[in-house]
Amino acid sequence: MRFEGKSVIVTGAGGGLGAQTALDFAAEGADVVAVDINEAALAELQDRAAGLAGKINPYAGDLSLQEVNEAMIDFAVKQFGKLDVLVNNAGVAGRFEPIGELTNELWDRVLKVNLQAPMFSMRKAVQVMSGQPQGGNIVNIASVCGLRAGLSGVTYTVAKHGLIGMSKNTAYMYLKEGIRCNVVAPGGIKTAIIEDYPDDSPFGKARIQGGAGSDTGFELGEPEDISSMVRYLASDEAKHITGSVFVVDGGFSSY
Ligand SMILES: NC(=O)c1ccc[n+]([C@@H]2O[C@H](COP(=O)([O-])OP(=O)(O)OC[C@H]3O[C@@H](n4cnc5c(N)ncnc54)[C@H](O)[C@@H]3O)[C@@H](O)[C@H]2O)c1
């Protein structure tokens, strides 16, 4: 019950890592604002949270829009009087396109959700958290693609590198305000995003899934593996940790 009475926003909570993280925060007593473009998935999540100590409060919207990122924070503050934790998790991946195959549409779509949305939400969140005696906590979900060069297409790689830079800068700039900001960098985790990866790329599914066709042999992780790291970083147990990046990848990027 580390998050009893805490106000927590999780984006991309309709599926995959976000849904698991939102449920686990609620199980530890948090009031969770669960944000996603998929309204039906949020309703389902709310049902799954029945009986947990905390509550899932659905907030449907498209995070590629500035107003949605700002309104979800206003919603949390209006409902719970504060914002303790912001988890920027929503993301889209593209299909391993290198720069020569890149369309402007893909560049805009991936950067808007994966990098611009966290900029809008973090800008608003630090304004709220700076005025709170307890400060606040931001956890951003990047990827091993934010640390390595060839594990995804160029836009996703740029977005996740950018998210790591933005997180470290924010951690440093808001030390005195008591706002911590950390990054979790997953490797391959069993969610819908992995299913969409193409089989025919040398950096595609065969390598990511491990086993046959893989030169690393690592196993895909479970959403719980990421949720537990996110909640650790958002908890007081991690009070001395800010501006750090935590790789959770079962050894995938350790070669
Ligand atoms: N699964 C992995 O292997 C893996 C690895 C590294 C990083 N990540 C990162 O983890 C995060 C979560 O990914 P996941 O694997 O759970 O993927 P997922 O596709 O299962 O879930 C992503 C969620 O984000 C939502 N979303 C997408 N665009 C949105 C928008 N414009 N507005 C609001 N919601 C939107 C989707 O509806 C979905 O519910 C992403 O940032 C992803 O880049 C995942």
Tab-separated table of C-alpha atoms and ligand atoms in Angstrom:
chain	number	residue	atom	x	y	z
A	1	MET	CA	0.000	0.000	0.000
A	2	ARG	CA	2.802	2.405	-0.887
A	3	PHE	CA	0.413	4.644	-2.848
A	4	GLU	CA	-2.557	4.918	-0.504
A	5	GLY	CA	-4.105	8.369	-0.980
A	6	LYS	CA	-1.758	9.202	-3.867
A	7	SER	CA	-2.961	10.793	-7.078
A	8	VAL	CA	-1.415	9.002	-10.062
A	9	ILE	CA	-1.752	9.480	-13.834
A	10	VAL	CA	-0.816	6.625	-16.175
A	11	THR	CA	-0.985	7.287	-19.937
A	12	GLY	CA	-1.514	4.531	-22.469
A	13	ALA	CA	-3.392	2.639	-19.759
A	14	GLY	CA	-5.737	0.936	-22.216
A	15	GLY	CA	-3.342	-1.913	-22.892
A	16	GLY	CA	0.030	-3.539	-22.375
A	17	LEU	CA	2.404	-2.008	-19.864
A	18	GLY	CA	0.113	0.905	-19.029
A	19	ALA	CA	-2.878	-1.266	-18.097
A	20	GLN	CA	-0.748	-3.443	-15.812
A	21	THR	CA	0.896	-0.420	-14.215
A	22	ALA	CA	-2.449	1.319	-13.625
A	23	LEU	CA	-3.930	-1.810	-11.996
A	24	ASP	CA	-0.862	-2.331	-9.807
A	25	PHE	CA	-0.942	1.292	-8.599
A	26	ALA	CA	-4.653	0.860	-7.776
A	27	ALA	CA	-3.881	-2.401	-5.946
A	28	GLU	CA	-1.497	-0.367	-3.763
A	29	GLY	CA	-4.236	2.129	-2.925
A	30	ALA	CA	-3.703	4.875	-5.519
A	31	ASP	CA	-6.382	7.016	-7.153
A	32	VAL	CA	-5.370	6.387	-10.759
A	33	VAL	CA	-6.325	8.531	-13.742
A	34	ALA	CA	-6.028	6.066	-16.623
A	35	VAL	CA	-5.579	7.855	-19.959
A	36	ASP	CA	-5.923	6.310	-23.406
A	37	ILE	CA	-7.344	6.944	-26.862
A	38	ASN	CA	-9.178	3.596	-26.604
A	39	GLU	CA	-12.250	4.332	-24.508
A	40	ALA	CA	-13.560	0.738	-24.551
A	41	ALA	CA	-10.237	-0.553	-23.217
A	42	LEU	CA	-10.435	1.939	-20.339
A	43	ALA	CA	-13.944	0.745	-19.427
A	44	GLU	CA	-12.636	-2.816	-19.360
A	45	LEU	CA	-9.719	-1.740	-17.169
A	46	GLN	CA	-12.128	-0.119	-14.734
A	47	ASP	CA	-14.019	-3.424	-14.463
A	48	ARG	CA	-10.779	-5.327	-13.842
A	49	ALA	CA	-9.970	-2.928	-10.994
A	50	ALA	CA	-13.174	-3.771	-9.083
A	51	GLY	CA	-12.306	-4.778	-5.536
A	52	LEU	CA	-8.853	-3.183	-5.515
A	53	ALA	CA	-7.957	-0.777	-2.712
A	54	GLY	CA	-7.664	2.181	-5.096
A	55	LYS	CA	-9.733	3.290	-8.076
A	56	ILE	CA	-9.268	3.547	-11.832
A	57	ASN	CA	-10.683	6.812	-13.177
A	58	PRO	CA	-10.835	6.600	-16.985
A	59	TYR	CA	-9.856	9.633	-19.067
A	60	ALA	CA	-10.273	9.124	-22.806
A	61	GLY	CA	-8.352	11.305	-25.254
A	62	ASP	CA	-5.758	11.535	-27.997
A	63	LEU	CA	-2.402	12.384	-26.420
A	64	SER	CA	-1.041	13.725	-29.680
A	65	LEU	CA	-3.101	16.823	-28.815
A	66	GLN	CA	-1.708	19.419	-26.387
A	67	GLU	CA	-5.085	20.027	-24.748
A	68	VAL	CA	-5.544	16.364	-23.782
A	69	ASN	CA	-2.165	16.257	-22.020
A	70	GLU	CA	-3.047	19.375	-20.060
A	71	ALA	CA	-6.667	18.477	-19.381
A	72	MET	CA	-5.789	15.078	-17.867
A	73	ILE	CA	-3.642	16.867	-15.283
A	74	ASP	CA	-6.394	19.389	-14.542
A	75	PHE	CA	-8.771	16.414	-14.141
A	76	ALA	CA	-6.483	14.672	-11.598
A	77	VAL	CA	-5.964	17.873	-9.608
A	78	LYS	CA	-9.695	18.653	-9.618
A	79	GLN	CA	-10.592	15.113	-8.506
A	80	PHE	CA	-7.886	14.551	-5.899
A	81	GLY	CA	-6.548	18.028	-5.072
A	82	LYS	CA	-2.973	17.165	-6.132
A	83	LEU	CA	-0.786	15.187	-8.517
A	84	ASP	CA	1.753	12.865	-6.909
A	85	VAL	CA	2.856	10.685	-9.821
A	86	LEU	CA	2.837	11.081	-13.600
A	87	VAL	CA	3.718	8.035	-15.711
A	88	ASN	CA	4.203	8.858	-19.400
A	89	ASN	CA	3.792	5.443	-20.972
A	90	ALA	CA	1.694	5.836	-24.148
A	91	GLY	CA	3.682	5.078	-27.264
A	92	VAL	CA	3.535	3.952	-30.877
A	93	ALA	CA	6.381	2.187	-32.648
A	94	GLY	CA	6.380	2.376	-36.451
A	95	ARG	CA	7.897	-0.537	-38.363
A	96	PHE	CA	11.690	-0.225	-38.275
A	97	GLU	CA	11.855	2.351	-41.081
A	98	PRO	CA	15.375	3.776	-41.592
A	99	ILE	CA	15.611	7.434	-42.653
A	100	GLY	CA	15.578	6.653	-46.384
A	101	GLU	CA	12.153	5.024	-46.054
A	102	LEU	CA	10.673	7.553	-43.674
A	103	THR	CA	7.455	9.432	-44.458
A	104	ASN	CA	6.623	12.796	-42.924
A	105	GLU	CA	3.397	11.251	-41.617
A	106	LEU	CA	5.253	8.560	-39.649
A	107	TRP	CA	7.747	11.083	-38.255
A	108	ASP	CA	4.903	13.323	-37.026
A	109	ARG	CA	2.798	10.495	-35.615
A	110	VAL	CA	5.560	8.787	-33.638
A	111	LEU	CA	7.147	11.980	-32.323
A	112	LYS	CA	3.812	13.471	-31.296
A	113	VAL	CA	2.808	10.542	-29.092
A	114	ASN	CA	6.232	9.422	-27.840
A	115	LEU	CA	7.993	12.754	-27.289
A	116	GLN	CA	5.734	15.780	-27.729
A	117	ALA	CA	2.984	14.404	-25.463
A	118	PRO	CA	5.397	13.913	-22.518
A	119	MET	CA	6.707	17.456	-23.119
A	120	PHE	CA	3.179	18.871	-22.771
A	121	SER	CA	2.290	16.717	-19.763
A	122	MET	CA	5.597	17.259	-17.935
A	123	ARG	CA	5.448	21.027	-18.465
A	124	LYS	CA	2.051	21.160	-16.817
A	125	ALA	CA	2.934	18.565	-14.154
A	126	VAL	CA	6.019	20.395	-12.874
A	127	GLN	CA	3.954	23.570	-12.549
A	128	VAL	CA	1.511	21.690	-10.303
A	129	MET	CA	4.141	19.664	-8.428
A	130	SER	CA	6.368	22.711	-7.752
A	131	GLY	CA	3.567	24.194	-5.672
A	132	GLN	CA	3.076	21.037	-3.566
A	133	PRO	CA	4.939	20.565	-0.259
A	134	GLN	CA	5.570	16.907	-1.155
A	135	GLY	CA	6.847	17.738	-4.676
A	136	GLY	CA	6.104	14.952	-7.129
A	137	ASN	CA	7.306	12.097	-9.240
A	138	ILE	CA	7.579	11.560	-12.973
A	139	VAL	CA	8.397	8.197	-14.533
A	140	ASN	CA	8.803	8.075	-18.305
A	141	ILE	CA	8.736	4.863	-20.314
A	142	ALA	CA	11.453	5.019	-22.952
A	143	SER	CA	13.024	1.871	-24.433
A	144	VAL	CA	16.395	0.256	-24.981
A	145	CYS	CA	15.948	1.937	-28.386
A	146	GLY	CA	16.567	5.216	-26.526
A	147	LEU	CA	20.058	4.018	-25.632
A	148	ARG	CA	21.066	1.969	-28.681
A	149	ALA	CA	21.259	2.779	-32.385
A	150	GLY	CA	19.811	-0.118	-34.327
A	151	LEU	CA	16.975	-1.710	-32.366
A	152	SER	CA	14.135	0.164	-34.107
A	153	GLY	CA	13.343	2.632	-36.886
A	154	VAL	CA	14.850	6.109	-36.908
A	155	THR	CA	11.814	7.977	-35.577
A	156	TYR	CA	11.254	5.698	-32.582
A	157	THR	CA	14.993	5.811	-31.855
A	158	VAL	CA	14.966	9.622	-31.977
A	159	ALA	CA	11.820	9.852	-29.844
A	160	LYS	CA	13.127	7.566	-27.106
A	161	HIS	CA	16.601	9.188	-27.055
A	162	GLY	CA	14.802	12.537	-26.791
A	163	LEU	CA	12.590	11.324	-23.971
A	164	ILE	CA	15.653	10.238	-21.995
A	165	GLY	CA	17.298	13.638	-22.546
A	166	MET	CA	14.147	15.504	-21.554
A	167	SER	CA	13.810	13.381	-18.414
A	168	LYS	CA	17.399	13.959	-17.281
A	169	ASN	CA	17.143	17.686	-17.919
A	170	THR	CA	13.883	17.878	-15.962
A	171	ALA	CA	15.351	15.899	-13.052
A	172	TYR	CA	18.265	18.329	-12.823
A	173	MET	CA	16.237	21.509	-13.273
A	174	TYR	CA	13.668	20.598	-10.598
A	175	LEU	CA	15.930	19.139	-7.893
A	176	LYS	CA	15.085	21.996	-5.520
A	177	GLU	CA	11.341	21.594	-6.057
A	178	GLY	CA	11.382	18.000	-4.797
A	179	ILE	CA	10.354	16.631	-8.166
A	180	ARG	CA	12.030	13.375	-9.166
A	181	CYS	CA	12.080	12.271	-12.783
A	182	ASN	CA	13.342	8.854	-13.902
A	183	VAL	CA	13.161	6.625	-16.941
A	184	VAL	CA	12.395	2.950	-17.415
A	185	ALA	CA	13.847	1.483	-20.621
A	186	PRO	CA	12.129	-1.827	-21.436
A	187	GLY	CA	13.509	-4.356	-23.879
A	188	GLY	CA	10.999	-6.777	-25.406
A	189	ILE	CA	7.830	-7.195	-23.337
A	190	LYS	CA	4.761	-9.242	-24.309
A	191	THR	CA	2.294	-6.574	-25.494
A	192	ALA	CA	0.499	-5.563	-28.707
A	193	ILE	CA	3.404	-3.320	-29.763
A	194	ILE	CA	5.668	-6.367	-30.207
A	195	GLU	CA	3.052	-8.181	-32.293
A	196	ASP	CA	3.162	-5.324	-34.805
A	197	TYR	CA	6.901	-5.629	-35.399
A	198	PRO	CA	7.756	-6.980	-38.866
A	199	ASP	CA	9.318	-10.395	-39.332
A	200	ASP	CA	11.353	-9.452	-42.358
A	201	SER	CA	13.832	-6.985	-40.853
A	202	PRO	CA	17.262	-8.028	-39.580
A	203	PHE	CA	16.373	-6.023	-36.462
A	204	GLY	CA	12.777	-7.253	-36.415
A	205	LYS	CA	10.700	-9.879	-34.710
A	206	ALA	CA	13.065	-12.826	-35.114
A	207	ARG	CA	15.715	-11.058	-33.101
A	208	ILE	CA	13.375	-9.467	-30.600
A	209	GLN	CA	11.591	-12.685	-29.713
A	210	GLY	CA	14.773	-14.577	-28.921
A	211	GLY	CA	15.187	-18.319	-29.474
A	212	ALA	CA	15.185	-19.440	-33.109
A	213	GLY	CA	16.646	-16.801	-35.399
A	214	SER	CA	17.949	-14.780	-32.504
A	215	ASP	CA	21.576	-14.186	-31.686
A	216	THR	CA	20.858	-13.263	-28.079
A	217	GLY	CA	18.461	-15.968	-26.875
A	218	PHE	CA	16.816	-13.700	-24.337
A	219	GLU	CA	13.185	-14.141	-23.231
A	220	LEU	CA	10.410	-11.586	-23.651
A	221	GLY	CA	9.371	-10.004	-20.360
A	222	GLU	CA	5.941	-9.569	-18.792
A	223	PRO	CA	4.179	-6.216	-18.204
A	224	GLU	CA	4.638	-6.847	-14.423
A	225	ASP	CA	8.410	-6.599	-14.904
A	226	ILE	CA	7.998	-2.974	-15.979
A	227	SER	CA	5.210	-2.087	-13.552
A	228	SER	CA	7.284	-3.140	-10.551
A	229	MET	CA	10.175	-0.881	-11.613
A	230	VAL	CA	7.831	2.053	-12.293
A	231	ARG	CA	6.243	1.742	-8.851
A	232	TYR	CA	9.603	1.387	-7.138
A	233	LEU	CA	10.817	4.606	-8.778
A	234	ALA	CA	7.574	6.422	-7.884
A	235	SER	CA	7.760	5.276	-4.260
A	236	ASP	CA	9.659	6.744	-1.312
A	237	GLU	CA	12.002	3.735	-1.446
A	238	ALA	CA	13.594	5.485	-4.441
A	239	LYS	CA	13.811	8.903	-2.729
A	240	HIS	CA	17.517	9.282	-3.594
A	241	ILE	CA	17.052	8.400	-7.275
A	242	THR	CA	16.419	11.030	-9.939
A	243	GLY	CA	17.647	11.619	-13.482
A	244	SER	CA	18.398	7.910	-13.890
A	245	VAL	CA	17.577	5.394	-16.596
A	246	PHE	CA	16.741	1.797	-15.635
A	247	VAL	CA	17.017	-0.860	-18.320
A	248	VAL	CA	14.578	-3.757	-17.778
A	249	ASP	CA	15.249	-6.078	-20.691
A	250	GLY	CA	16.238	-9.562	-19.490
A	251	GLY	CA	19.719	-8.971	-20.873
A	252	PHE	CA	18.605	-8.122	-24.416
A	253	SER	CA	20.836	-5.056	-24.795
A	254	SER	CA	23.719	-6.273	-22.648
A	255	TYR	CA	25.792	-7.557	-25.549
B	1	LIG	N1	6.337	-3.849	-25.285
B	1	LIG	C1	7.619	-3.623	-25.469
B	1	LIG	O1	8.364	-4.536	-25.835
B	1	LIG	C2	8.205	-2.251	-25.279
B	1	LIG	C3	9.597	-2.125	-25.334
B	1	LIG	C4	10.172	-0.892	-25.132
B	1	LIG	C5	9.383	0.202	-24.879
B	1	LIG	N2	8.027	0.074	-24.840
B	1	LIG	C6	7.253	1.280	-24.576
B	1	LIG	O2	6.290	1.002	-23.584
B	1	LIG	C7	5.167	1.863	-23.753
B	1	LIG	C8	3.889	1.049	-23.711
B	1	LIG	O3	3.890	0.160	-24.809
B	1	LIG	P1	3.096	-1.228	-24.840
B	1	LIG	O4	4.079	-2.262	-25.191
B	1	LIG	O5	2.289	-1.367	-23.626
B	1	LIG	O6	2.191	-0.956	-26.143
B	1	LIG	P2	0.645	-1.163	-26.385
B	1	LIG	O7	0.461	-0.905	-27.844
B	1	LIG	O8	0.195	-2.469	-25.817
B	1	LIG	O9	-0.034	-0.006	-25.521
B	1	LIG	C9	0.087	1.348	-25.865
B	1	LIG	C10	-1.152	2.071	-25.410
B	1	LIG	O10	-1.002	3.459	-25.768
B	1	LIG	C11	-2.227	3.907	-26.318
B	1	LIG	N3	-2.024	5.019	-27.243
B	1	LIG	C12	-1.357	4.997	-28.422
B	1	LIG	N4	-1.454	6.192	-29.035
B	1	LIG	C13	-2.199	6.990	-28.221
B	1	LIG	C14	-2.648	8.326	-28.315
B	1	LIG	N5	-2.384	9.102	-29.379
B	1	LIG	N6	-3.386	8.820	-27.296
B	1	LIG	C15	-3.696	8.058	-26.224
B	1	LIG	N7	-3.312	6.777	-26.103
B	1	LIG	C16	-2.567	6.246	-27.083
B	1	LIG	C17	-2.803	2.692	-27.037
B	1	LIG	O11	-4.206	2.802	-27.255
B	1	LIG	C18	-2.420	1.553	-26.104
B	1	LIG	O12	-3.434	1.299	-25.151
B	1	LIG	C19	5.403	2.618	-25.073
B	1	LIG	O13	5.909	3.903	-24.806
B	1	LIG	C20	6.436	1.768	-25.765
B	1	LIG	O14	7.210	2.520	-26.664
B	1	LIG	C21	7.417	-1.133	-25.036
